[in-house]
PDB file of C-alpha atoms in Angstrom:
ATOM      1  CA  UNK A   1     -24.041 -81.411-210.631  1.00 58.00           C
ATOM      2  CA  UNK A   2     -25.371 -80.847-207.242  1.00 61.00           C
ATOM      3  CA  UNK A   3     -27.083 -83.997-205.616  1.00 68.00           C
ATOM      4  CA  UNK A   4     -30.115 -83.615-203.475  1.00 79.00           C
ATOM      5  CA  UNK A   5     -32.351 -86.007-201.660  1.00 81.00           C
ATOM      6  CA  UNK A   6     -35.635 -84.181-202.370  1.00 91.00           C
ATOM      7  CA  UNK A   7     -37.192 -83.345-205.880  1.00 93.00           C
ATOM      8  CA  UNK A   8     -40.218 -81.173-206.715  1.00 95.00           C
ATOM      9  CA  UNK A   9     -41.887 -80.983-210.090  1.00 95.00           C
ATOM     10  CA  UNK A  10     -44.359 -78.300-210.532  1.00 94.00           C
ATOM     11  CA  UNK A  11     -43.541 -74.567-209.727  1.00 96.00           C
ATOM     12  CA  UNK A  12     -46.860 -72.764-209.610  1.00 93.00           C
ATOM     13  CA  UNK A  13     -47.321 -70.435-206.463  1.00 93.00           C
ATOM     14  CA  UNK A  14     -47.648 -73.314-203.993  1.00 94.00           C
ATOM     15  CA  UNK A  15     -44.939 -75.358-205.609  1.00 95.00           C
ATOM     16  CA  UNK A  16     -42.426 -72.425-205.541  1.00 96.00           C
ATOM     17  CA  UNK A  17     -43.311 -71.600-201.948  1.00 96.00           C
ATOM     18  CA  UNK A  18     -43.023 -75.255-200.902  1.00 96.00           C
ATOM     19  CA  UNK A  19     -39.654 -75.611-202.444  1.00 97.00           C
ATOM     20  CA  UNK A  20     -38.274 -72.373-200.851  1.00 97.00           C
ATOM     21  CA  UNK A  21     -39.736 -73.509-197.330  1.00 96.00           C
ATOM     22  CA  UNK A  22     -37.936 -76.825-197.671  1.00 96.00           C
ATOM     23  CA  UNK A  23     -34.727 -75.145-198.679  1.00 96.00           C
ATOM     24  CA  UNK A  24     -35.059 -72.646-195.947  1.00 94.00           C
ATOM     25  CA  UNK A  25     -35.047 -75.515-193.451  1.00 93.00           C
ATOM     26  CA  UNK A  26     -31.688 -76.462-194.772  1.00 92.00           C
ATOM     27  CA  UNK A  27     -32.677 -79.213-197.183  1.00 93.00           C
ATOM     28  CA  UNK A  28     -31.171 -78.982-200.607  1.00 94.00           C
ATOM     29  CA  UNK A  29     -33.881 -79.592-203.161  1.00 95.00           C
ATOM     30  CA  UNK A  30     -33.948 -80.073-207.086  1.00 95.00           C
ATOM     31  CA  UNK A  31     -36.895 -78.274-208.925  1.00 96.00           C
ATOM     32  CA  UNK A  32     -38.360 -78.816-212.393  1.00 96.00           C
ATOM     33  CA  UNK A  33     -41.256 -77.258-214.321  1.00 96.00           C
ATOM     34  CA  UNK A  34     -42.329 -77.623-217.865  1.00 94.00           C
ATOM     35  CA  UNK A  35     -42.343 -73.963-218.276  1.00 95.00           C
ATOM     36  CA  UNK A  36     -38.709 -73.293-217.828  1.00 95.00           C
ATOM     37  CA  UNK A  37     -39.195 -69.575-216.899  1.00 96.00           C
ATOM     38  CA  UNK A  38     -40.836 -70.949-213.570  1.00 97.00           C
ATOM     39  CA  UNK A  39     -37.604 -72.866-212.886  1.00 97.00           C
ATOM     40  CA  UNK A  40     -35.444 -69.797-213.230  1.00 97.00           C
ATOM     41  CA  UNK A  41     -38.023 -67.609-211.242  1.00 97.00           C
ATOM     42  CA  UNK A  42     -37.706 -70.090-208.400  1.00 97.00           C
ATOM     43  CA  UNK A  43     -33.914 -70.215-208.354  1.00 97.00           C
ATOM     44  CA  UNK A  44     -33.637 -66.455-208.569  1.00 97.00           C
ATOM     45  CA  UNK A  45     -36.032 -66.131-205.623  1.00 96.00           C
ATOM     46  CA  UNK A  46     -33.912 -68.650-203.713  1.00 96.00           C
ATOM     47  CA  UNK A  47     -30.887 -66.513-204.199  1.00 96.00           C
ATOM     48  CA  UNK A  48     -32.620 -63.429-203.262  1.00 96.00           C
ATOM     49  CA  UNK A  49     -33.884 -64.959-199.929  1.00 95.00           C
ATOM     50  CA  UNK A  50     -30.390 -65.838-198.856  1.00 94.00           C
ATOM     51  CA  UNK A  51     -28.857 -68.013-201.414  1.00 94.00           C
ATOM     52  CA  UNK A  52     -31.075 -71.083-200.367  1.00 95.00           C
ATOM     53  CA  UNK A  53     -29.939 -74.645-201.810  1.00 95.00           C
ATOM     54  CA  UNK A  54     -32.491 -74.723-204.747  1.00 96.00           C
ATOM     55  CA  UNK A  55     -31.264 -76.282-207.882  1.00 95.00           C
ATOM     56  CA  UNK A  56     -33.191 -75.822-211.144  1.00 96.00           C
ATOM     57  CA  UNK A  57     -33.426 -78.061-214.074  1.00 95.00           C
ATOM     58  CA  UNK A  58     -34.832 -77.347-217.515  1.00 96.00           C
ATOM     59  CA  UNK A  59     -35.179 -81.038-218.612  1.00 94.00           C
ATOM     60  CA  UNK A  60     -36.849 -84.108-216.813  1.00 91.00           C
ATOM     61  CA  UNK A  61     -33.721 -86.246-217.470  1.00 89.00           C
ATOM     62  CA  UNK A  62     -31.351 -84.005-215.499  1.00 91.00           C
ATOM     63  CA  UNK A  63     -33.821 -83.275-212.977  1.00 91.00           C
ATOM     64  CA  UNK A  64     -34.294 -87.044-211.994  1.00 87.00           C
ATOM     65  CA  UNK A  65     -30.510 -87.646-212.358  1.00 87.00           C
ATOM     66  CA  UNK A  66     -29.776 -84.930-209.733  1.00 88.00           C
ATOM     67  CA  UNK A  67     -31.727 -86.719-207.029  1.00 87.00           C
ATOM     68  CA  UNK A  68     -29.915 -89.070-204.897  1.00 75.00           C
ATOM     69  CA  UNK A  69     -31.285 -92.624-204.855  1.00 76.00           C
ATOM     70  CA  UNK A  70     -30.569 -94.171-201.544  1.00 75.00           C
ATOM     71  CA  UNK A  71     -33.644 -96.526-202.144  1.00 74.00           C
ATOM     72  CA  UNK A  72     -31.615 -98.125-204.902  1.00 74.00           C
ATOM     73  CA  UNK A  73     -28.782 -99.042-202.480  1.00 76.00           C
ATOM     74  CA  UNK A  74     -31.242-100.139-199.852  1.00 80.00           C
ATOM     75  CA  UNK A  75     -32.923-102.388-202.400  1.00 79.00           C
ATOM     76  CA  UNK A  76     -29.678-104.290-202.953  1.00 79.00           C
ATOM     77  CA  UNK A  77     -29.531-104.998-199.283  1.00 82.00           C
ATOM     78  CA  UNK A  78     -32.984-105.887-198.418  1.00 81.00           C
ATOM     79  CA  UNK A  79     -33.691-108.466-200.828  1.00 76.00           C
ATOM     80  CA  UNK A  80     -35.518-111.684-200.455  1.00 69.00           C
ATOM     81  CA  UNK A  81     -39.057-113.207-200.725  1.00 65.00           C
ATOM     82  CA  UNK A  82     -41.852-111.475-199.044  1.00 64.00           C
ATOM     83  CA  UNK A  83     -44.602-113.381-197.297  1.00 65.00           C
ATOM     84  CA  UNK A  84     -47.166-114.213-199.889  1.00 67.00           C
ATOM     85  CA  UNK A  85     -50.061-116.687-199.944  1.00 66.00           C
ATOM     86  CA  UNK A  86     -49.312-117.673-203.490  1.00 70.00           C
ATOM     87  CA  UNK A  87     -52.999-117.325-204.364  1.00 77.00           C
ATOM     88  CA  UNK A  88     -53.763-115.619-207.843  1.00 86.00           C
ATOM     89  CA  UNK A  89     -55.050-112.252-207.716  1.00 89.00           C
ATOM     90  CA  UNK A  90     -58.369-111.453-209.414  1.00 94.00           C
ATOM     91  CA  UNK A  91     -57.220-108.249-211.195  1.00 95.00           C
ATOM     92  CA  UNK A  92     -60.803-106.883-211.746  1.00 97.00           C
ATOM     93  CA  UNK A  93     -61.644-107.420-208.021  1.00 97.00           C
ATOM     94  CA  UNK A  94     -58.248-105.822-206.982  1.00 97.00           C
ATOM     95  CA  UNK A  95     -59.098-102.744-209.160  1.00 98.00           C
ATOM     96  CA  UNK A  96     -62.507-102.461-207.480  1.00 98.00           C
ATOM     97  CA  UNK A  97     -61.140-103.091-204.007  1.00 98.00           C
ATOM     98  CA  UNK A  98     -58.536-100.238-204.612  1.00 98.00           C
ATOM     99  CA  UNK A  99     -61.069 -97.917-205.714  1.00 98.00           C
ATOM    100  CA  UNK A 100     -63.195 -98.636-202.450  1.00 98.00           C
ATOM    101  CA  UNK A 101     -60.158 -98.367-200.190  1.00 98.00           C
ATOM    102  CA  UNK A 102     -59.254 -95.014-201.729  1.00 97.00           C
ATOM    103  CA  UNK A 103     -62.774 -93.708-201.109  1.00 97.00           C
ATOM    104  CA  UNK A 104     -62.697 -94.843-197.569  1.00 98.00           C
ATOM    105  CA  UNK A 105     -59.169 -93.365-197.029  1.00 98.00           C
ATOM    106  CA  UNK A 106     -60.555 -90.201-198.539  1.00 96.00           C
ATOM    107  CA  UNK A 107     -63.290 -89.995-195.967  1.00 97.00           C
ATOM    108  CA  UNK A 108     -60.838 -90.452-193.157  1.00 97.00           C
ATOM    109  CA  UNK A 109     -58.501 -87.749-194.427  1.00 96.00           C
ATOM    110  CA  UNK A 110     -61.279 -85.178-194.539  1.00 95.00           C
ATOM    111  CA  UNK A 111     -62.579 -86.179-191.245  1.00 97.00           C
ATOM    112  CA  UNK A 112     -59.078 -85.840-189.673  1.00 96.00           C
ATOM    113  CA  UNK A 113     -58.627 -82.411-191.446  1.00 95.00           C
ATOM    114  CA  UNK A 114     -61.966 -81.201-190.203  1.00 96.00           C
ATOM    115  CA  UNK A 115     -61.313 -82.272-186.647  1.00 96.00           C
ATOM    116  CA  UNK A 116     -57.838 -80.374-186.739  1.00 97.00           C
ATOM    117  CA  UNK A 117     -59.621 -77.266-187.868  1.00 97.00           C
ATOM    118  CA  UNK A 118     -62.318 -77.613-185.425  1.00 96.00           C
ATOM    119  CA  UNK A 119     -59.776 -78.090-182.548  1.00 96.00           C
ATOM    120  CA  UNK A 120     -57.912 -74.819-183.601  1.00 96.00           C
ATOM    121  CA  UNK A 121     -61.261 -72.850-183.999  1.00 96.00           C
ATOM    122  CA  UNK A 122     -62.101 -73.855-180.411  1.00 95.00           C
ATOM    123  CA  UNK A 123     -58.733 -72.992-179.150  1.00 96.00           C
ATOM    124  CA  UNK A 124     -58.640 -69.633-180.797  1.00 96.00           C
ATOM    125  CA  UNK A 125     -62.390 -68.824-180.414  1.00 97.00           C
ATOM    126  CA  UNK A 126     -62.795 -68.367-184.107  1.00 96.00           C
ATOM    127  CA  UNK A 127     -66.294 -69.948-184.126  1.00 95.00           C
ATOM    128  CA  UNK A 128     -65.804 -71.474-187.652  1.00 95.00           C
ATOM    129  CA  UNK A 129     -68.861 -73.090-189.350  1.00 96.00           C
ATOM    130  CA  UNK A 130     -67.268 -76.275-190.925  1.00 96.00           C
ATOM    131  CA  UNK A 131     -70.287 -76.582-193.374  1.00 95.00           C
ATOM    132  CA  UNK A 132     -69.794 -73.190-194.569  1.00 95.00           C
ATOM    133  CA  UNK A 133     -65.963 -73.818-194.861  1.00 94.00           C
ATOM    134  CA  UNK A 134     -66.548 -76.772-197.119  1.00 93.00           C
ATOM    135  CA  UNK A 135     -68.822 -74.732-199.378  1.00 92.00           C
ATOM    136  CA  UNK A 136     -66.120 -71.870-199.647  1.00 92.00           C
ATOM    137  CA  UNK A 137     -63.490 -74.564-200.536  1.00 89.00           C
ATOM    138  CA  UNK A 138     -65.862 -75.650-203.347  1.00 87.00           C
ATOM    139  CA  UNK A 139     -65.275 -72.284-204.990  1.00 84.00           C
ATOM    140  CA  UNK A 140     -61.432 -72.548-204.687  1.00 77.00           C
ATOM    141  CA  UNK A 141     -58.837 -73.643-207.338  1.00 66.00           C
ATOM    142  CA  UNK A 142     -57.625 -76.770-205.595  1.00 73.00           C
ATOM    143  CA  UNK A 143     -60.162 -78.497-203.524  1.00 76.00           C
ATOM    144  CA  UNK A 144     -63.263 -78.426-205.707  1.00 76.00           C
ATOM    145  CA  UNK A 145     -64.679 -81.904-205.249  1.00 82.00           C
ATOM    146  CA  UNK A 146     -68.383 -82.741-205.361  1.00 86.00           C
ATOM    147  CA  UNK A 147     -67.352 -84.651-202.147  1.00 89.00           C
ATOM    148  CA  UNK A 148     -67.416 -81.229-200.404  1.00 93.00           C
ATOM    149  CA  UNK A 149     -71.124 -80.848-200.960  1.00 94.00           C
ATOM    150  CA  UNK A 150     -71.745 -84.067-198.945  1.00 94.00           C
ATOM    151  CA  UNK A 151     -69.656 -82.747-196.260  1.00 96.00           C
ATOM    152  CA  UNK A 152     -71.501 -79.552-195.994  1.00 96.00           C
ATOM    153  CA  UNK A 153     -74.826 -81.554-195.755  1.00 96.00           C
ATOM    154  CA  UNK A 154     -73.299 -83.545-192.917  1.00 97.00           C
ATOM    155  CA  UNK A 155     -72.501 -80.512-191.116  1.00 97.00           C
ATOM    156  CA  UNK A 156     -75.956 -78.922-191.849  1.00 96.00           C
ATOM    157  CA  UNK A 157     -77.681 -82.100-190.340  1.00 95.00           C
ATOM    158  CA  UNK A 158     -75.624 -81.847-187.228  1.00 97.00           C
ATOM    159  CA  UNK A 159     -73.440 -78.702-186.703  1.00 93.00           C
ATOM    160  CA  UNK A 160     -71.922 -80.219-183.436  1.00 93.00           C
ATOM    161  CA  UNK A 161     -70.807 -83.496-185.331  1.00 96.00           C
ATOM    162  CA  UNK A 162     -67.802 -84.951-183.455  1.00 96.00           C
ATOM    163  CA  UNK A 163     -66.429 -86.358-186.623  1.00 97.00           C
ATOM    164  CA  UNK A 164     -67.351 -87.110-190.221  1.00 97.00           C
ATOM    165  CA  UNK A 165     -66.785 -90.705-189.413  1.00 97.00           C
ATOM    166  CA  UNK A 166     -69.887 -90.718-187.242  1.00 97.00           C
ATOM    167  CA  UNK A 167     -72.157 -88.991-189.630  1.00 98.00           C
ATOM    168  CA  UNK A 168     -74.867 -91.798-190.637  1.00 97.00           C
ATOM    169  CA  UNK A 169     -74.224 -91.489-194.240  1.00 96.00           C
ATOM    170  CA  UNK A 170     -70.268 -91.560-194.127  1.00 97.00           C
ATOM    171  CA  UNK A 171     -70.350 -94.090-191.388  1.00 98.00           C
ATOM    172  CA  UNK A 172     -72.272 -96.472-193.612  1.00 98.00           C
ATOM    173  CA  UNK A 173     -69.955 -95.967-196.541  1.00 97.00           C
ATOM    174  CA  UNK A 174     -66.822 -96.714-194.407  1.00 97.00           C
ATOM    175  CA  UNK A 175     -68.663 -99.919-193.111  1.00 97.00           C
ATOM    176  CA  UNK A 176     -69.556-101.026-196.657  1.00 98.00           C
ATOM    177  CA  UNK A 177     -65.928-100.449-197.908  1.00 98.00           C
ATOM    178  CA  UNK A 178     -63.710-101.543-194.891  1.00 97.00           C
ATOM    179  CA  UNK A 179     -63.459-105.231-196.119  1.00 98.00           C
ATOM    180  CA  UNK A 180     -61.986-104.106-199.445  1.00 98.00           C
ATOM    181  CA  UNK A 181     -59.866-101.362-197.701  1.00 98.00           C
ATOM    182  CA  UNK A 182     -58.432-104.249-195.462  1.00 98.00           C
ATOM    183  CA  UNK A 183     -57.891-106.672-198.329  1.00 97.00           C
ATOM    184  CA  UNK A 184     -55.781-103.963-200.171  1.00 98.00           C
ATOM    185  CA  UNK A 185     -53.675-102.941-197.329  1.00 97.00           C
ATOM    186  CA  UNK A 186     -52.967-106.660-196.275  1.00 94.00           C
ATOM    187  CA  UNK A 187     -52.084-107.509-199.951  1.00 93.00           C
ATOM    188  CA  UNK A 188     -49.762-104.643-200.055  1.00 93.00           C
ATOM    189  CA  UNK A 189     -48.069-105.464-196.746  1.00 92.00           C
ATOM    190  CA  UNK A 190     -47.739-109.080-197.833  1.00 88.00           C
ATOM    191  CA  UNK A 191     -46.007-108.120-200.914  1.00 87.00           C
ATOM    192  CA  UNK A 192     -43.775-105.493-199.474  1.00 86.00           C
ATOM    193  CA  UNK A 193     -45.488-102.651-201.223  1.00 89.00           C
ATOM    194  CA  UNK A 194     -45.537 -99.335-199.278  1.00 90.00           C
ATOM    195  CA  UNK A 195     -48.963 -97.830-198.875  1.00 95.00           C
ATOM    196  CA  UNK A 196     -48.574 -95.013-196.283  1.00 94.00           C
ATOM    197  CA  UNK A 197     -51.805 -93.110-196.986  1.00 95.00           C
ATOM    198  CA  UNK A 198     -54.241 -96.137-197.047  1.00 97.00           C
ATOM    199  CA  UNK A 199     -52.467 -97.865-194.189  1.00 98.00           C
ATOM    200  CA  UNK A 200     -52.355 -94.624-191.857  1.00 97.00           C
ATOM    201  CA  UNK A 201     -55.966 -94.021-192.591  1.00 97.00           C
ATOM    202  CA  UNK A 202     -56.988 -97.402-191.751  1.00 98.00           C
ATOM    203  CA  UNK A 203     -55.072 -97.290-188.505  1.00 96.00           C
ATOM    204  CA  UNK A 204     -56.783 -94.011-187.761  1.00 96.00           C
ATOM    205  CA  UNK A 205     -60.023 -95.538-188.392  1.00 97.00           C
ATOM    206  CA  UNK A 206     -59.270 -98.569-186.181  1.00 96.00           C
ATOM    207  CA  UNK A 207     -58.011 -96.313-183.412  1.00 94.00           C
ATOM    208  CA  UNK A 208     -61.149 -94.112-183.612  1.00 95.00           C
ATOM    209  CA  UNK A 209     -63.677 -96.856-183.344  1.00 95.00           C
ATOM    210  CA  UNK A 210     -62.235 -98.615-180.285  1.00 92.00           C
ATOM    211  CA  UNK A 211     -63.253 -97.910-176.836  1.00 89.00           C
ATOM    212  CA  UNK A 212     -59.957 -99.358-175.561  1.00 88.00           C
ATOM    213  CA  UNK A 213     -56.755 -99.095-177.349  1.00 88.00           C
ATOM    214  CA  UNK A 214     -53.511-101.087-177.206  1.00 85.00           C
ATOM    215  CA  UNK A 215     -51.823 -98.019-175.828  1.00 82.00           C
ATOM    216  CA  UNK A 216     -53.040 -99.124-172.518  1.00 84.00           C
ATOM    217  CA  UNK A 217     -50.019-101.418-172.555  1.00 90.00           C
ATOM    218  CA  UNK A 218     -47.889 -98.589-172.209  1.00 93.00           C
ATOM    219  CA  UNK A 219     -48.935 -98.348-168.545  1.00 92.00           C
ATOM    220  CA  UNK A 220     -47.623-101.859-167.797  1.00 91.00           C
ATOM    221  CA  UNK A 221     -44.388-101.084-169.789  1.00 93.00           C
ATOM    222  CA  UNK A 222     -43.784 -97.885-167.700  1.00 94.00           C
ATOM    223  CA  UNK A 223     -44.452 -99.823-164.546  1.00 94.00           C
ATOM    224  CA  UNK A 224     -42.018-102.590-165.666  1.00 92.00           C
ATOM    225  CA  UNK A 225     -39.072-100.370-166.198  1.00 91.00           C
ATOM    226  CA  UNK A 226     -39.770 -97.556-163.750  1.00 93.00           C
ATOM    227  CA  UNK A 227     -42.395 -98.738-161.341  1.00 93.00           C
ATOM    228  CA  UNK A 228     -44.701 -95.899-162.309  1.00 94.00           C
ATOM    229  CA  UNK A 229     -47.816 -97.982-161.465  1.00 95.00           C
ATOM    230  CA  UNK A 230     -50.890 -98.574-163.529  1.00 93.00           C
ATOM    231  CA  UNK A 231     -54.677 -98.324-163.304  1.00 93.00           C
ATOM    232  CA  UNK A 232     -56.922-101.267-163.988  1.00 92.00           C
ATOM    233  CA  UNK A 233     -60.457-101.415-165.544  1.00 90.00           C
ATOM    234  CA  UNK A 234     -61.944-103.683-163.058  1.00 93.00           C
ATOM    235  CA  UNK A 235     -61.274-101.635-160.013  1.00 95.00           C
ATOM    236  CA  UNK A 236     -60.163 -98.067-159.051  1.00 96.00           C
ATOM    237  CA  UNK A 237     -56.681 -97.244-157.704  1.00 96.00           C
ATOM    238  CA  UNK A 238     -52.968 -97.411-158.677  1.00 96.00           C
ATOM    239  CA  UNK A 239     -51.200-100.696-158.923  1.00 95.00           C
ATOM    240  CA  UNK A 240     -47.650-102.022-159.201  1.00 96.00           C
ATOM    241  CA  UNK A 241     -46.483-105.441-160.301  1.00 94.00           C
ATOM    242  CA  UNK A 242     -43.087-107.072-159.571  1.00 92.00           C
ATOM    243  CA  UNK A 243     -42.605-107.907-163.317  1.00 92.00           C
ATOM    244  CA  UNK A 244     -38.961-109.202-162.849  1.00 88.00           C
ATOM    245  CA  UNK A 245     -40.037-111.654-160.009  1.00 88.00           C
ATOM    246  CA  UNK A 246     -42.876-113.030-162.363  1.00 88.00           C
ATOM    247  CA  UNK A 247     -40.323-113.362-165.258  1.00 83.00           C
ATOM    248  CA  UNK A 248     -37.886-115.276-163.000  1.00 86.00           C
ATOM    249  CA  UNK A 249     -40.516-117.666-161.708  1.00 84.00           C
ATOM    250  CA  UNK A 250     -41.746-118.396-165.282  1.00 85.00           C
ATOM    251  CA  UNK A 251     -38.224-119.019-166.537  1.00 80.00           C
ATOM    252  CA  UNK A 252     -37.446-121.228-163.445  1.00 80.00           C
ATOM    253  CA  UNK A 253     -40.499-123.364-164.096  1.00 71.00           C
TER     254      UNK A 253
END
């Protein structure tokens, strides 16, 4: 049995194309679908398109068994206690917090997506109407959320909206939910649970709402190792600091 590091279950049109795209980039992939003919169809397409490394399975057990599990080995290495306050968790409150955190993360994901489309539209001169785009999506087969109606209304209110995050209604919803959002992400981190979607969305939100970012520190770091100078916020010009001398003086004292 061939072993892969990637598994994909669900082989409708998008699933098949994704599997073939991954294999085309040189990554072996295991695929499974409840309708076994879809599995055979995908494998046949892979062979026809250059004998791509796509391995099909007709039953879930074999599919799962075919995927390498480096995480299992890593879990044996990285053992130990995570940081935890030891405080009992109110399950009902946690469920509500997760619901609120998911909604806030969803707003951020749509805001990022719309900004990407807006930037590409400006670059290519497409002149896309983002509100109309949301309406068109509503009639599709994948993204049909009621949420899209509210996105359309936001752009109808302000066609030049810089981001959904600054629309008054969405901004208030984010503010109302950010405490729960932070509780969920902190709880996950403290207990060693990976939450890449919620954590990345929260980081995006925190970056977007700051007039100054920690990235300013990069200037000082570049000046430290390469004397590239840095700018200051209290006066114009470029500056350089003898960081090594300062460090030596501190250590000597």
